[in-house]
Amino acid sequence: MSRRQVDKFSERRDQLAEAALQTLAELGYARTSLREIAQNSEFSHGVLHYYFSDKVDLITHCVRHYKARCVTRYDGIVATAKTPEELKTGFGTLLAETMIEEPTMHRLWYDLRAQSMFEESFRADVAAIDESLENMIWRIVSRYAELLDVEASVTSAAMYAIFDGLFQQSLLRHLSGDQTAANYLSVSVQQMLPLVVPTP
């Protein structure tokens, strides 16, 4: 295939993934098939099969496509925050907003990550997405430390585990109808940053 054909094929896969995301997010991994996705989109079952070898291929591409957008969501805050307080507040607020605005998408990610413990075919993709999310968190923490002129007291992996845990816990509360979940997440994040990056 020529470079142009490869680019068009990749672009088409992204378009199909975008169309499939809502169905996947609503039904989850176990209850979704290519046929189910086709019935809930403008694309035929045959078209999905042409661009994706199976359900695993489609789902992992969908989540990679979505998370690629997520990891750049906080770059603006990192680039524009002038004080530690501004960065801390902006990060906590935006993290809570994305949980409220796209809860089913985040639920799909946690579903896929749990499935990777059983489905070996998911593991490499899940590991790559996890790494990109860890790097995203570390950019925020590093910038916060830089604004304070100190160094973070924990590793990148530990920092990701802390914030991912807070996010997942808050997401579960939100999906269960807890109206305070978003505020809990925002406040918890803002309280956590000074603990892992102490003020000098």
Short mmCIF file of C-alpha atoms in Angstrom, two decimals:
data_model
loop_
_atom_site.label_atom_id
_atom_site.label_comp_id
_atom_site.label_asym_id
_atom_site.label_seq_id
_atom_site.Cartn_x
_atom_site.Cartn_y
_atom_site.Cartn_z
CA MET A 1 0.00 0.00 0.00
CA SER A 2 1.19 3.54 -0.75
CA ARG A 3 1.70 6.05 2.03
CA ARG A 4 -1.45 7.86 0.90
CA GLN A 5 -3.47 4.63 1.04
CA VAL A 6 -2.11 3.85 4.49
CA ASP A 7 -3.05 7.32 5.71
CA LYS A 8 -6.57 7.01 4.27
CA PHE A 9 -6.99 3.55 5.82
CA SER A 10 -5.85 4.88 9.21
CA GLU A 11 -8.13 7.90 8.91
CA ARG A 12 -11.07 5.65 8.11
CA ARG A 13 -10.33 3.48 11.15
CA ASP A 14 -10.37 6.62 13.31
CA GLN A 15 -13.74 7.65 11.85
CA LEU A 16 -15.20 4.22 12.55
CA ALA A 17 -13.77 4.23 16.05
CA GLU A 18 -15.36 7.60 16.76
CA ALA A 19 -18.71 6.28 15.57
CA ALA A 20 -18.40 3.10 17.64
CA LEU A 21 -17.30 4.73 20.89
CA GLN A 22 -20.76 5.62 22.16
CA THR A 23 -22.11 2.10 21.71
CA LEU A 24 -19.03 0.63 23.36
CA ALA A 25 -19.21 3.08 26.24
CA GLU A 26 -22.88 2.33 26.88
CA LEU A 27 -22.71 -1.46 26.64
CA GLY A 28 -19.17 -2.25 27.81
CA TYR A 29 -16.78 -4.87 26.49
CA ALA A 30 -18.67 -8.07 27.34
CA ARG A 31 -22.00 -7.02 25.79
CA THR A 32 -20.63 -5.47 22.60
CA SER A 33 -20.06 -7.22 19.27
CA LEU A 34 -19.18 -5.86 15.83
CA ARG A 35 -22.76 -6.59 14.78
CA GLU A 36 -24.13 -4.64 17.74
CA ILE A 37 -21.91 -1.68 16.87
CA ALA A 38 -23.00 -1.84 13.23
CA GLN A 39 -26.67 -1.79 14.26
CA ASN A 40 -26.08 1.38 16.27
CA SER A 41 -24.08 3.25 13.63
CA GLU A 42 -24.29 4.20 9.97
CA PHE A 43 -21.70 1.58 9.03
CA SER A 44 -22.41 -1.99 7.98
CA HIS A 45 -21.09 -5.09 9.68
CA GLY A 46 -19.02 -5.82 6.57
CA VAL A 47 -17.35 -2.40 6.64
CA LEU A 48 -16.34 -2.86 10.30
CA HIS A 49 -14.92 -6.29 9.48
CA TYR A 50 -12.89 -4.83 6.60
CA TYR A 51 -11.19 -2.23 8.79
CA PHE A 52 -10.92 -4.25 12.02
CA SER A 53 -9.93 -7.89 12.31
CA ASP A 54 -12.20 -8.51 15.34
CA LYS A 55 -13.87 -6.92 18.33
CA VAL A 56 -10.59 -6.70 20.27
CA ASP A 57 -8.96 -4.77 17.43
CA LEU A 58 -11.87 -2.33 17.25
CA ILE A 59 -12.21 -1.77 20.99
CA THR A 60 -8.52 -1.21 21.63
CA HIS A 61 -8.36 1.21 18.70
CA CYS A 62 -11.41 3.07 20.04
CA VAL A 63 -9.93 3.47 23.50
CA ARG A 64 -6.50 4.46 22.14
CA HIS A 65 -8.20 7.03 19.91
CA TYR A 66 -10.16 8.48 22.84
CA LYS A 67 -7.29 8.46 25.34
CA ALA A 68 -5.00 10.17 22.80
CA ARG A 69 -7.29 13.18 23.16
CA CYS A 70 -7.45 12.86 26.94
CA VAL A 71 -3.70 13.00 27.50
CA THR A 72 -3.45 16.43 25.87
CA ARG A 73 -6.44 17.87 27.73
CA TYR A 74 -4.33 19.27 30.56
CA ASP A 75 -1.45 20.62 28.48
CA GLY A 76 -3.05 24.06 28.42
CA ILE A 77 -3.06 24.27 32.21
CA VAL A 78 0.56 23.13 32.39
CA ALA A 79 1.57 25.74 29.81
CA THR A 80 -0.35 28.71 31.20
CA ALA A 81 -0.38 28.29 35.01
CA LYS A 82 1.82 30.92 36.61
CA THR A 83 1.48 29.80 40.24
CA PRO A 84 1.23 26.46 42.07
CA GLU A 85 -2.24 27.42 43.28
CA GLU A 86 -3.42 28.18 39.74
CA LEU A 87 -2.13 24.84 38.47
CA LYS A 88 -3.56 22.89 41.41
CA THR A 89 -7.00 24.47 41.09
CA GLY A 90 -7.10 24.17 37.31
CA PHE A 91 -6.11 20.51 37.34
CA GLY A 92 -8.62 19.55 40.03
CA THR A 93 -11.44 21.44 38.32
CA LEU A 94 -10.77 20.03 34.84
CA LEU A 95 -10.36 16.46 36.11
CA ALA A 96 -13.77 16.68 37.79
CA GLU A 97 -15.32 18.20 34.65
CA THR A 98 -14.12 15.41 32.37
CA MET A 99 -15.49 12.81 34.79
CA ILE A 100 -18.92 14.48 34.72
CA GLU A 101 -18.96 15.07 30.96
CA GLU A 102 -17.74 11.65 29.78
CA PRO A 103 -18.35 9.07 32.51
CA THR A 104 -19.21 6.21 30.15
CA MET A 105 -15.98 6.70 28.19
CA HIS A 106 -13.91 6.48 31.34
CA ARG A 107 -15.92 3.46 32.45
CA LEU A 108 -15.05 1.77 29.16
CA TRP A 109 -11.35 2.36 29.82
CA TYR A 110 -11.53 0.76 33.26
CA ASP A 111 -13.54 -2.11 31.78
CA LEU A 112 -10.87 -2.71 29.15
CA ARG A 113 -8.06 -2.47 31.70
CA ALA A 114 -9.77 -5.06 33.90
CA GLN A 115 -10.31 -7.33 30.89
CA SER A 116 -6.59 -7.17 30.11
CA MET A 117 -5.98 -9.33 33.18
CA PHE A 118 -7.80 -12.12 31.35
CA GLU A 119 -7.31 -11.19 27.67
CA GLU A 120 -3.63 -11.28 26.76
CA SER A 121 -4.41 -9.58 23.43
CA PHE A 122 -5.34 -6.38 25.32
CA ARG A 123 -2.25 -6.12 27.48
CA ALA A 124 0.19 -4.34 25.19
CA ASP A 125 -2.38 -1.67 24.26
CA VAL A 126 -3.50 -1.19 27.84
CA ALA A 127 0.12 -0.86 28.97
CA ALA A 128 0.77 1.76 26.28
CA ILE A 129 -2.32 3.78 27.27
CA ASP A 130 -1.41 3.51 30.94
CA GLU A 131 2.07 4.81 30.16
CA SER A 132 0.67 7.82 28.28
CA LEU A 133 -1.66 8.62 31.19
CA GLU A 134 1.19 8.29 33.68
CA ASN A 135 3.26 10.70 31.60
CA MET A 136 0.34 13.13 31.52
CA ILE A 137 0.06 13.12 35.31
CA TRP A 138 3.82 13.45 35.69
CA ARG A 139 3.87 16.56 33.47
CA ILE A 140 1.39 18.19 35.83
CA VAL A 141 3.23 17.15 38.98
CA SER A 142 6.61 18.16 37.56
CA ARG A 143 5.29 21.59 36.60
CA TYR A 144 3.73 22.02 40.05
CA ALA A 145 7.09 21.17 41.64
CA GLU A 146 8.88 23.51 39.24
CA LEU A 147 6.59 26.39 40.22
CA LEU A 148 7.45 25.70 43.87
CA ASP A 149 11.14 25.28 43.04
CA VAL A 150 11.24 21.86 44.72
CA GLU A 151 11.25 18.21 43.63
CA ALA A 152 8.37 15.74 43.91
CA SER A 153 8.84 13.25 46.74
CA VAL A 154 7.31 10.24 44.94
CA THR A 155 7.92 8.41 41.68
CA SER A 156 5.99 8.93 38.48
CA ALA A 157 4.36 5.49 38.82
CA ALA A 158 3.26 6.15 42.40
CA MET A 159 1.89 9.55 41.44
CA TYR A 160 -0.18 8.01 38.67
CA ALA A 161 -1.49 5.31 40.99
CA ILE A 162 -2.64 7.94 43.48
CA PHE A 163 -4.53 10.12 41.01
CA ASP A 164 -5.88 7.19 39.01
CA GLY A 165 -7.20 5.68 42.23
CA LEU A 166 -8.91 8.94 43.20
CA PHE A 167 -10.43 9.25 39.74
CA GLN A 168 -11.74 5.69 39.62
CA GLN A 169 -13.18 5.93 43.13
CA SER A 170 -14.91 9.20 42.24
CA LEU A 171 -16.19 7.78 38.96
CA LEU A 172 -17.79 4.86 40.78
CA ARG A 173 -19.46 7.27 43.17
CA HIS A 174 -20.69 9.44 40.30
CA LEU A 175 -22.09 6.47 38.37
CA SER A 176 -23.89 5.40 41.55
CA GLY A 177 -25.68 8.74 41.71
CA ASP A 178 -23.52 10.52 44.27
CA GLN A 179 -23.94 14.24 43.52
CA THR A 180 -20.85 15.13 45.57
CA ALA A 181 -18.45 12.93 43.57
CA ALA A 182 -17.11 15.69 41.32
CA ASN A 183 -16.45 18.06 44.21
CA TYR A 184 -14.84 15.21 46.17
CA LEU A 185 -12.49 14.51 43.26
CA SER A 186 -11.54 18.15 42.71
CA VAL A 187 -10.90 18.81 46.40
CA SER A 188 -9.01 15.53 46.90
CA VAL A 189 -6.67 16.26 43.98
CA GLN A 190 -6.00 19.76 45.26
CA GLN A 191 -5.28 18.40 48.74
CA MET A 192 -3.04 15.64 47.43
CA LEU A 193 -0.62 17.72 45.37
CA PRO A 194 0.84 19.64 48.35
CA LEU A 195 1.31 16.32 50.19
CA VAL A 196 3.43 14.74 47.45
CA VAL A 197 5.15 18.01 46.54
CA PRO A 198 5.61 19.76 49.91
CA THR A 199 5.86 23.53 49.99
CA PRO A 200 9.44 24.56 50.92
#
